[in-house]
Short mmCIF file of C-alpha atoms in Angstrom, two decimals:
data_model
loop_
_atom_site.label_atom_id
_atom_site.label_comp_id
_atom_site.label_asym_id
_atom_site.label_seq_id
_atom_site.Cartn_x
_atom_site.Cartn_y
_atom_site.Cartn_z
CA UNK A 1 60.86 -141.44 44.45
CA UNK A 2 60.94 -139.74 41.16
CA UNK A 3 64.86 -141.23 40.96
CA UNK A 4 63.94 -144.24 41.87
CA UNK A 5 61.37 -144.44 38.58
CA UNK A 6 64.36 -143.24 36.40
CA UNK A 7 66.44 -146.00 37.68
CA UNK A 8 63.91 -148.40 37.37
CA UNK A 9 63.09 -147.59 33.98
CA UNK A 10 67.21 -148.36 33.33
CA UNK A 11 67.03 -151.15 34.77
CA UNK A 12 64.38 -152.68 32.66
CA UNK A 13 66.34 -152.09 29.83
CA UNK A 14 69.39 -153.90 30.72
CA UNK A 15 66.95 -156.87 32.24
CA UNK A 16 65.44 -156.97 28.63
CA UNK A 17 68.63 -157.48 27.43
CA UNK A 18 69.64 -159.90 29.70
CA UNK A 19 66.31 -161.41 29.50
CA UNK A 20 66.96 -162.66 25.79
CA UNK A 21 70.16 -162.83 26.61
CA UNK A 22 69.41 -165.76 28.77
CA UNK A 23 70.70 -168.50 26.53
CA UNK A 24 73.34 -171.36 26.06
CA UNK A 25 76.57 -170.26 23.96
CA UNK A 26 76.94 -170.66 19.85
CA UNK A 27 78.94 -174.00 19.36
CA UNK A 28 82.37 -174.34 18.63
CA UNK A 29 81.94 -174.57 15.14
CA UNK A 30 79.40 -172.04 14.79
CA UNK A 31 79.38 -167.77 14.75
CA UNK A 32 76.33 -166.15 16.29
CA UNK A 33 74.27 -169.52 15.35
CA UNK A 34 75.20 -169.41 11.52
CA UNK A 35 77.95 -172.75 10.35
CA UNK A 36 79.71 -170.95 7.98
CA UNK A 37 81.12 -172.05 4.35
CA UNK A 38 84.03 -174.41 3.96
CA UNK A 39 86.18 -175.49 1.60
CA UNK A 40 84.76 -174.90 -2.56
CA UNK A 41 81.81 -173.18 -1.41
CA UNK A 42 83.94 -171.02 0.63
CA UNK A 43 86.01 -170.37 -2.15
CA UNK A 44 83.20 -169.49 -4.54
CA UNK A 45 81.60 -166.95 -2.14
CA UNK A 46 85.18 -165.42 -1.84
CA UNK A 47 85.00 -165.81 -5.80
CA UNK A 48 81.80 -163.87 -6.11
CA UNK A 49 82.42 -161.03 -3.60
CA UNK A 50 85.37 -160.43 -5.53
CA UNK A 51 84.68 -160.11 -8.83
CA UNK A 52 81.72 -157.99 -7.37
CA UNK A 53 84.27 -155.64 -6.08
CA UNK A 54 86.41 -155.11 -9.02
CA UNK A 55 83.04 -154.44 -10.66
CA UNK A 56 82.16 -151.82 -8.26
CA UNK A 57 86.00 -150.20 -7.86
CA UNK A 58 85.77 -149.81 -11.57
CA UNK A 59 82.67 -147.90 -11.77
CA UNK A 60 83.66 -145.91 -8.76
CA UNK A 61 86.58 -144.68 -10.64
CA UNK A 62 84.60 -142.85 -13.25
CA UNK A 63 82.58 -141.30 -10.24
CA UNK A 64 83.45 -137.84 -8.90
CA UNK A 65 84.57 -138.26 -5.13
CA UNK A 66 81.13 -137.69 -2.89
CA UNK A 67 78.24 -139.04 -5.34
CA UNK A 68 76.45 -142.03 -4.66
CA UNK A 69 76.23 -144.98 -7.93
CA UNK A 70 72.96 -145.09 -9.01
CA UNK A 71 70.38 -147.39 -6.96
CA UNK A 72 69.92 -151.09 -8.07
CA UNK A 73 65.72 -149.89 -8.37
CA UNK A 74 63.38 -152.59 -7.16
CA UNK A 75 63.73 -156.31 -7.03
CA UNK A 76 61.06 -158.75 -7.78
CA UNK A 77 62.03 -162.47 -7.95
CA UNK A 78 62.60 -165.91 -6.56
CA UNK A 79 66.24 -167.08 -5.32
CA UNK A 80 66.47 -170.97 -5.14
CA UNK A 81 64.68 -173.99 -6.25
CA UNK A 82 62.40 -176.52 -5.54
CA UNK A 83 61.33 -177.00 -1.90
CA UNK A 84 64.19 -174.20 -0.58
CA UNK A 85 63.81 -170.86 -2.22
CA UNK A 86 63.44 -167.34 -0.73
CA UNK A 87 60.91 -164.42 -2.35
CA UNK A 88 62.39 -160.76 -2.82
CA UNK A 89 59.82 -158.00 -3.60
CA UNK A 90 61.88 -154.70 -2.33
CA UNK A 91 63.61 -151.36 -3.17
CA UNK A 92 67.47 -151.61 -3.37
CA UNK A 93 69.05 -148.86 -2.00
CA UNK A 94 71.51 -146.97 -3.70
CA UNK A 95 75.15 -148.18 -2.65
CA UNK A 96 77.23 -145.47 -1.43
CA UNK A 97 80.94 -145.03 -2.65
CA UNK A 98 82.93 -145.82 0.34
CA UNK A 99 81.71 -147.53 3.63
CA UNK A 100 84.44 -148.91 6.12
CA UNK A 101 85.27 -151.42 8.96
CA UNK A 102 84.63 -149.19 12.06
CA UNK A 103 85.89 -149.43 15.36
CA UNK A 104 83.97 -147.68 18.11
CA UNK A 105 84.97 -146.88 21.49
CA UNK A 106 83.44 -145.59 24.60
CA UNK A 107 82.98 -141.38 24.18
CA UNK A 108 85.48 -140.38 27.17
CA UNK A 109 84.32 -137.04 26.01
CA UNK A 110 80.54 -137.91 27.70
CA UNK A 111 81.84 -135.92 31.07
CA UNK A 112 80.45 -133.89 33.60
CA UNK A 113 80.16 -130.62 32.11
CA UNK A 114 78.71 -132.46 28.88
CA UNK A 115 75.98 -134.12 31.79
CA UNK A 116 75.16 -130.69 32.67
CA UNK A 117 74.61 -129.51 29.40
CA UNK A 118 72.05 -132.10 28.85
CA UNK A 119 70.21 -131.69 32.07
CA UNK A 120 70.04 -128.06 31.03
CA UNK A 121 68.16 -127.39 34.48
CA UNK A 122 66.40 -124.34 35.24
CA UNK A 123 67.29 -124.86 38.97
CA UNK A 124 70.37 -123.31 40.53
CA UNK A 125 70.30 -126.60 43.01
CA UNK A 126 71.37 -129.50 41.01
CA UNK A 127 72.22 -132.83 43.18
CA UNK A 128 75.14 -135.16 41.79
CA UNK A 129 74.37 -139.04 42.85
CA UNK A 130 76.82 -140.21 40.70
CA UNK A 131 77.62 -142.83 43.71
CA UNK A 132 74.41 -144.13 43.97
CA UNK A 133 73.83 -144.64 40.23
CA UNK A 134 77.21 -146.29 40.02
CA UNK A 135 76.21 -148.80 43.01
CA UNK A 136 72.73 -149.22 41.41
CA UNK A 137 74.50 -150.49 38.06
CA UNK A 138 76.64 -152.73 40.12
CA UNK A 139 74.12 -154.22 41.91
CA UNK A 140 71.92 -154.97 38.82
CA UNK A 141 74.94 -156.46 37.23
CA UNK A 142 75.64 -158.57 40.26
CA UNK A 143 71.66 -159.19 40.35
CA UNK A 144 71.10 -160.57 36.89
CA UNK A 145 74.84 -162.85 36.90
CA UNK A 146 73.50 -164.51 39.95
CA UNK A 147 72.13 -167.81 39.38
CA UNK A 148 68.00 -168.41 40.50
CA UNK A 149 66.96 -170.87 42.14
CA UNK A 150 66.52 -172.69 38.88
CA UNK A 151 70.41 -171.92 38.46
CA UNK A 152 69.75 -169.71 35.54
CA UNK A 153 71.60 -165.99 34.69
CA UNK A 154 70.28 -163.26 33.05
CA UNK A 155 73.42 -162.55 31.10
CA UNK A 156 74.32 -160.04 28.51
CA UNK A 157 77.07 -157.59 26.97
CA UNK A 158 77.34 -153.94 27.46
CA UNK A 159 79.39 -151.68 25.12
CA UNK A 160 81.60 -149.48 27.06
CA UNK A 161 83.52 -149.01 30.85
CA UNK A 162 82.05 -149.02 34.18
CA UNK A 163 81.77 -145.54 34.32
CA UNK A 164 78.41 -143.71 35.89
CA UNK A 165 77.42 -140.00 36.03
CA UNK A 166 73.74 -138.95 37.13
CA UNK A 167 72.54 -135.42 38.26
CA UNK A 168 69.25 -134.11 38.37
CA UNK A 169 67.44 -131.21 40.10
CA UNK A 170 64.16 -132.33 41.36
CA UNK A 171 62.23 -131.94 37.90
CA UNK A 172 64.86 -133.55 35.61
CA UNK A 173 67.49 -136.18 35.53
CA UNK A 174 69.88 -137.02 33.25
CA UNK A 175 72.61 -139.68 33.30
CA UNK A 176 75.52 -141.33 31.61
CA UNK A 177 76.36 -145.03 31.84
CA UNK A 178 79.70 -146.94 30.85
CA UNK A 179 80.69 -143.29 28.08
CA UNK A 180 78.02 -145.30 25.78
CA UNK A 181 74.57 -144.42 27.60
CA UNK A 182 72.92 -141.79 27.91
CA UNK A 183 69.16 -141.16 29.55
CA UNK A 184 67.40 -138.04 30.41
CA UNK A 185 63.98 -137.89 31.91
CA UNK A 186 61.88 -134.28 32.63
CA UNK A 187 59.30 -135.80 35.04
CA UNK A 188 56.51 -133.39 34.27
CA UNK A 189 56.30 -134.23 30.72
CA UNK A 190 56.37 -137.92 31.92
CA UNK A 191 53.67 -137.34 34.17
CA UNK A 192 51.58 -135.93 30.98
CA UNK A 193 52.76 -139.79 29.15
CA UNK A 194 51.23 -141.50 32.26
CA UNK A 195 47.91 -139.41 32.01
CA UNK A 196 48.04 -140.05 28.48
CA UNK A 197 48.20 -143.83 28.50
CA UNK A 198 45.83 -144.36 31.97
CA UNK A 199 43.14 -142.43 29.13
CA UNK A 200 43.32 -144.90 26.74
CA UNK A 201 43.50 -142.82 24.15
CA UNK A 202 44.27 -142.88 20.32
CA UNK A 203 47.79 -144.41 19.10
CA UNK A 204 48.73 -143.75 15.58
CA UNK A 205 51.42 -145.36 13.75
CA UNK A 206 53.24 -142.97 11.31
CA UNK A 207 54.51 -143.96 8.66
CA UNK A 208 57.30 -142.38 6.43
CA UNK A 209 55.08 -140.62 3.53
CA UNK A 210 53.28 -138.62 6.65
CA UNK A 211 56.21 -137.37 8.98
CA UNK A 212 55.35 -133.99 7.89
CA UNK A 213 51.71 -133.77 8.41
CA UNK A 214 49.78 -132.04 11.25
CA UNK A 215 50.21 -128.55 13.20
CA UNK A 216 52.65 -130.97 15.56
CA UNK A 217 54.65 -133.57 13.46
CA UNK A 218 56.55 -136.21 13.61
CA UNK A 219 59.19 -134.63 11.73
CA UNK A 220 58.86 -131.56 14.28
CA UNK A 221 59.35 -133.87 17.09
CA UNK A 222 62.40 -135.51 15.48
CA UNK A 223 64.23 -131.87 14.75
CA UNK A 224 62.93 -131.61 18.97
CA UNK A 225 64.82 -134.42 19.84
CA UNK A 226 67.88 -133.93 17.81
CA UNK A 227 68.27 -130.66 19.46
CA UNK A 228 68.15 -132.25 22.88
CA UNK A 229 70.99 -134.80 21.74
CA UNK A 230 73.46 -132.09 19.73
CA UNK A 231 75.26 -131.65 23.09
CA UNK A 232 76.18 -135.61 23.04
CA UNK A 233 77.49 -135.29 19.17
CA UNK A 234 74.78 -137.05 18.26
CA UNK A 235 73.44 -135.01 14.44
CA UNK A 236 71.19 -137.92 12.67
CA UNK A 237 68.67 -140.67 13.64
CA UNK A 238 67.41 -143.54 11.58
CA UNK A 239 63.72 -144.16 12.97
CA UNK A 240 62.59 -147.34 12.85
CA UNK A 241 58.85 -146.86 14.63
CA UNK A 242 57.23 -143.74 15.96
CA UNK A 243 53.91 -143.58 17.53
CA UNK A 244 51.46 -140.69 18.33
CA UNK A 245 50.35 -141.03 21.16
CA UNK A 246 46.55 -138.74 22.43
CA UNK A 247 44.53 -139.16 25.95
CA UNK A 248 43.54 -137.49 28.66
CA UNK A 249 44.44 -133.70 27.01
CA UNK A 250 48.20 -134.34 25.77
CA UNK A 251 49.69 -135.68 22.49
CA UNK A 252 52.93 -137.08 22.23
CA UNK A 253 55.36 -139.29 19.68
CA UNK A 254 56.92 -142.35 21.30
CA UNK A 255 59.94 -142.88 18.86
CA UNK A 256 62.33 -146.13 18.13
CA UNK A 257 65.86 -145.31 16.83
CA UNK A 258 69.21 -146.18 15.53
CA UNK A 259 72.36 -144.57 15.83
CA UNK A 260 74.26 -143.63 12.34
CA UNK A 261 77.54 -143.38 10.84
CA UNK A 262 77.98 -142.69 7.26
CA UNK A 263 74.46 -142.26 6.90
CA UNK A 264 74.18 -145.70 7.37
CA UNK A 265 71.69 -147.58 10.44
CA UNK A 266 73.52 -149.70 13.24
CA UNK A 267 71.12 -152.87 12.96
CA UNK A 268 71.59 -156.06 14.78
CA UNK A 269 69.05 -157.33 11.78
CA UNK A 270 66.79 -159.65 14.05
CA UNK A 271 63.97 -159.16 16.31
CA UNK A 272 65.44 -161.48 18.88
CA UNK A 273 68.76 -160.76 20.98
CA UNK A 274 71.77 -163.42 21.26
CA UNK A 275 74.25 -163.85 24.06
CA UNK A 276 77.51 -161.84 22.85
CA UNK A 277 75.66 -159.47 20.89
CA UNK A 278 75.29 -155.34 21.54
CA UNK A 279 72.15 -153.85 20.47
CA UNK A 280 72.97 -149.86 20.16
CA UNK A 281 69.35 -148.15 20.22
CA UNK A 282 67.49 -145.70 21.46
CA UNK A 283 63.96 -144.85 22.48
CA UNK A 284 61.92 -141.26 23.25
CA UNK A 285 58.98 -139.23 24.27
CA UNK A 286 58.23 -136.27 22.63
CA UNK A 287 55.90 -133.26 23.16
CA UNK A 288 55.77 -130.28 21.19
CA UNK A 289 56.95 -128.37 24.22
CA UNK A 290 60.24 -130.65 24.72
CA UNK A 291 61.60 -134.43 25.31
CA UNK A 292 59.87 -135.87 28.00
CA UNK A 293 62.37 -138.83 27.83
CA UNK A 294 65.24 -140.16 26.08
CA UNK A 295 67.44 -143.59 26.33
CA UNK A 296 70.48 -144.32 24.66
CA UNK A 297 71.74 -147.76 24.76
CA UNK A 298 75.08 -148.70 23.75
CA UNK A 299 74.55 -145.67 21.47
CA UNK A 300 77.52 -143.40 22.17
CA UNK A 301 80.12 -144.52 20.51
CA UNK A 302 83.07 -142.85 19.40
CA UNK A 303 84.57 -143.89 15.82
CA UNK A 304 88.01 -144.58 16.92
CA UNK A 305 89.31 -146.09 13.29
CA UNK A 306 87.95 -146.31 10.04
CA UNK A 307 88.74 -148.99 7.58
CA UNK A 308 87.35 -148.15 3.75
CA UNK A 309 85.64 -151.04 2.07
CA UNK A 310 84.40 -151.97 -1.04
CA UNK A 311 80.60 -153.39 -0.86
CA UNK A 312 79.33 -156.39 -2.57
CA UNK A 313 76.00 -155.17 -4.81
CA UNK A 314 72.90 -156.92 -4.53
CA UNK A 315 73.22 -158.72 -7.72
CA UNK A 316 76.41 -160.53 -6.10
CA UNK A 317 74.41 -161.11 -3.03
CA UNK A 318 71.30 -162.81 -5.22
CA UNK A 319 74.07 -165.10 -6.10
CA UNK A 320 75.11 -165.87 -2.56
CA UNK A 321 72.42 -166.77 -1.89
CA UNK A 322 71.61 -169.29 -4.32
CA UNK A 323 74.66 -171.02 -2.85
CA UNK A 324 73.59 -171.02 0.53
CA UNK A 325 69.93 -172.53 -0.29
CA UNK A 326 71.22 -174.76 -2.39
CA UNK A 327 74.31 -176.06 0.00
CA UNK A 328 71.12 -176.03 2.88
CA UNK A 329 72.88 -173.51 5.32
CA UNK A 330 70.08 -171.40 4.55
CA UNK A 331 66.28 -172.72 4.68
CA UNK A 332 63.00 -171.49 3.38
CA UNK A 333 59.73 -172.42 1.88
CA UNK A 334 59.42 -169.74 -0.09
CA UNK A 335 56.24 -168.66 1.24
CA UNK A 336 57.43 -165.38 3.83
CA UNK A 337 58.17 -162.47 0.93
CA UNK A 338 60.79 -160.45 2.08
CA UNK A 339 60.06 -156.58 1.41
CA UNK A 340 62.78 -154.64 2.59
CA UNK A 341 66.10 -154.39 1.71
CA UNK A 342 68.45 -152.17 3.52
CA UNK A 343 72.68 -151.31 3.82
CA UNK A 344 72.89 -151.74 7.53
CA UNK A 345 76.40 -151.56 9.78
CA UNK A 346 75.99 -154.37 11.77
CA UNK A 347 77.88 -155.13 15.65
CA UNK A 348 80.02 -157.63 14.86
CA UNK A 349 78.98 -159.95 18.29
CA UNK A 350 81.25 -162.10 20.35
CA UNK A 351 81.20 -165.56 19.22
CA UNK A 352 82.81 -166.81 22.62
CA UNK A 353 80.56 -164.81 25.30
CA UNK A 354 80.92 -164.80 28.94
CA UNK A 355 79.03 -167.33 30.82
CA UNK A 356 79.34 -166.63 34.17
CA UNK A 357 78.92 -162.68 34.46
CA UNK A 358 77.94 -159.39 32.56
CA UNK A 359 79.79 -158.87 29.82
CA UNK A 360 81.77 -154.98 29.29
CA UNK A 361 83.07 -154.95 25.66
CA UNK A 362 85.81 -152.28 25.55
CA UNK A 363 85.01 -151.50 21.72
CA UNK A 364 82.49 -152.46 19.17
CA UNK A 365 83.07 -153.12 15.48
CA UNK A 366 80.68 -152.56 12.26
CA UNK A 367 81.32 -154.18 9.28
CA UNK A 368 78.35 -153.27 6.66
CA UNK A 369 75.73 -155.84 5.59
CA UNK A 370 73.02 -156.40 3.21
CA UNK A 371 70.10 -156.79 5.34
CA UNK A 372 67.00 -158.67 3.67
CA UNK A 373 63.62 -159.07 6.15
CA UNK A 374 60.45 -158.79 6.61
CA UNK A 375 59.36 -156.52 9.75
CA UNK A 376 57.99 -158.65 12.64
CA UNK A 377 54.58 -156.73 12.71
CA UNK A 378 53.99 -158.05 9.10
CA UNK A 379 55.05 -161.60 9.87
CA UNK A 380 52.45 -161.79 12.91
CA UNK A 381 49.55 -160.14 11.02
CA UNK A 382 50.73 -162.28 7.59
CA UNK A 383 49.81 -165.31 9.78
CA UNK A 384 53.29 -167.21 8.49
CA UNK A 385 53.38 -169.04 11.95
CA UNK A 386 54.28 -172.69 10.10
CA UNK A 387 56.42 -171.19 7.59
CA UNK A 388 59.80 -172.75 7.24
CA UNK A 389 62.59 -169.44 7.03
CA UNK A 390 64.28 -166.68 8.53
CA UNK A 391 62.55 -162.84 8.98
CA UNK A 392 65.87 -161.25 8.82
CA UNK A 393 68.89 -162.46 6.48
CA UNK A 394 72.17 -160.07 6.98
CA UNK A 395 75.34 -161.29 4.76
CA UNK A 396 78.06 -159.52 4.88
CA UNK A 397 78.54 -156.81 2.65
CA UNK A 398 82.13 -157.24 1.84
CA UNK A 399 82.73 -160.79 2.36
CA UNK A 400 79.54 -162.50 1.49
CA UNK A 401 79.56 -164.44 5.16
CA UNK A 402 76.11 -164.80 6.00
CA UNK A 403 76.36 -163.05 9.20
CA UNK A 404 72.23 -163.67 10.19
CA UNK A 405 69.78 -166.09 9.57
CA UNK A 406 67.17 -165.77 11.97
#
């Protein structure tokens, strides 16, 4: 029984992808939903990011190797004019001296002795249903590609092979999916969660100023659950919500997360998911006594090749965007005020996605972006339901392509 929950709890995240997944293609003449510049205002984008670059490889030359430049500071202003303008009232982040075109691919090196490792059972009887789990992916796969009786699919892409390894010993189960995902579930601590939420108790969000307050804190609990994921290769975490959790006698943090390379987030940039797209993140329970849970989807990637390239700042960007209000490929009222502003590597997604089954990309490539939103929670308690513009805006960092507008 206690498998079956594990399974099930799998299985609701690949139906939420497929869920949102759910949709008619891109057209032909459109990239994840964004037309993209043609002729001179192609040319003057390709203008701007590179003079931008020249501007950055110059300063990076008087850098010593390792340093970062110093951070842009905070941005206060109005891009646009008239009736289509976007507000920017944000922190720039400092740009970092190298970033690259990365190419993941599946971790071959996610085995059976590395599934062992992250069981880390006290039991000397440990059951392998490595089958089972296999057929259960199958069968989920085969589930959500089948058309309803309305003739609709759940479809979506997965990052990685067909691959499945599960074990578990009665009290905990861990398992690897396609050499990308990775799960892990001690069903005593979960128990505690379920006790915890049928309470009612007090939820908590923390924010970044107080990771490091209380006897138990949320910093604690991350250094917890980056010791659980050492054995996957897995050494930093870029949190994007964490909640503490208290009822009936237990306390917990429920934590959101990103995977990292270069000290840099892995951020599809919207709240919503597109057909063709690969959302690597991760989500965990965490008491002070160990990791109740932990999911890894489309996490595990290994960096097969590494491209260097030379980032656009934000100043170049500002002027981007003037061009793409102005041209009308990018629309806004000015009234939602944008207050983050964040490097981000971003999935590059299949523009042509498969329409008939589940999707099994065999790599997955990042190109960096400059990432310009407002957080969904703040949109719905703002109360900008009629207001005309995107919540996320990701252009590409070396290329000036808006990549995002949504």
């Amino acid at each position: 029984m206690k498998r079956n929950k594990v399974f099930l709890r799998m299985a609701a995240m690949f139906c939420a992808l497929g869920l949102t997944g759910c949709q008619k293609a891109p057209d032909a003449a459109e990239e994840n939903g964004i037309v993209h510049a043609q002729g001179d205002m192609e040319r003057q984008i390709q203008d701007i990011a590179a003079a931008g670059s020249q501007e950055q490889t110059q300063e990076q030359t008087q850098e010593e190797a390792g340093t970062q430049q110093q951070a842009a500071g905070w941005y206060q202003g109005t891009v646009g004019t008239g009736e289509n303008m976007i507000n920017i009232n944000a922190e720039i982040p400092a740009m970092p001296n190298e970033l690259h075109f990365i190419t993941l691919k599946p971790d071959e090196g996610l085995d059976g002795d590395v599934l062992l490792a992250f069981l880390d059972s006290e039991s000397g009887s440990v059951e392998d249903t490595s089958q089972e789990f296999l057929q259960e992916i199958e069968e989920s796969d085969r589930h959500n590609s089948t058309p309803d009786e309305n003739g609709e699919r759940c479809l979506y892409s997965k990052f990685g092979d067909h691959s499945a390894n599960r074990l578990g010993d009665g009290k905990k189960e861990a398992s690897f999916a396609s050499h990308t995902w990775a799960s892990y579930v001690d069903h005593e601590l979960m128990e505690k969660c379920f006790e915890a939420y049928r309470e009612d108790g007090k939820t908590t969000l923390i924010t970044l100023d107080a990771m490091d307050e209380g006897s138990f804190s949320a910093d604690r609990a991350g250094e917890i659950l980056l010791d659980k994921l050492k054995v996957l290769g897995v050494d930093e975490l870029d949190f994007q919500k964490i909640y503490y959790y208290e009822g009936g006698g237990y306390s917990f943090y429920q934590m959101e997360f990103l995977p990292v390379y270069d000290g840099i987030a892995v951020s599809i940039g919207a709240d919503s998911y597109a057909l063709g797209q690969v959302w690597p993140n991760g989500y965990a329970n965490v008491f002070q006594e160990g990791v109740a849970e932990v999911h890894l989807v489309n996490f595990c990637g290994r960096a097969a090749a590494k491209e260097p390239v030379t980032v656009i700042s934000f100043e170049q960007v500002l002027e981007i965007l003037e061009l793409y209000l102005d041209n009308g490929m990018l629309k806004s009222d000015g009234r939602i005020v944008y207050d983050r502003v964040e490097l981000n590597y971003y999935p590059i997604p299949n523009p042509a996605p498969a329409l008939d089954g589940i999707e099994y990309k065999p790599e997955l490539v990042l190109t960096p972006v400059w990432h310009i939103y407002m957080p969904l929670d703040e949109y719905v308690e703002g109360d900008y339901g009629d207001a005309v513009g995107p919540t996320h805006i990701c252009v590409n960092a070396v290329t000036g392509e808006l990549e995002e507008a949504d």
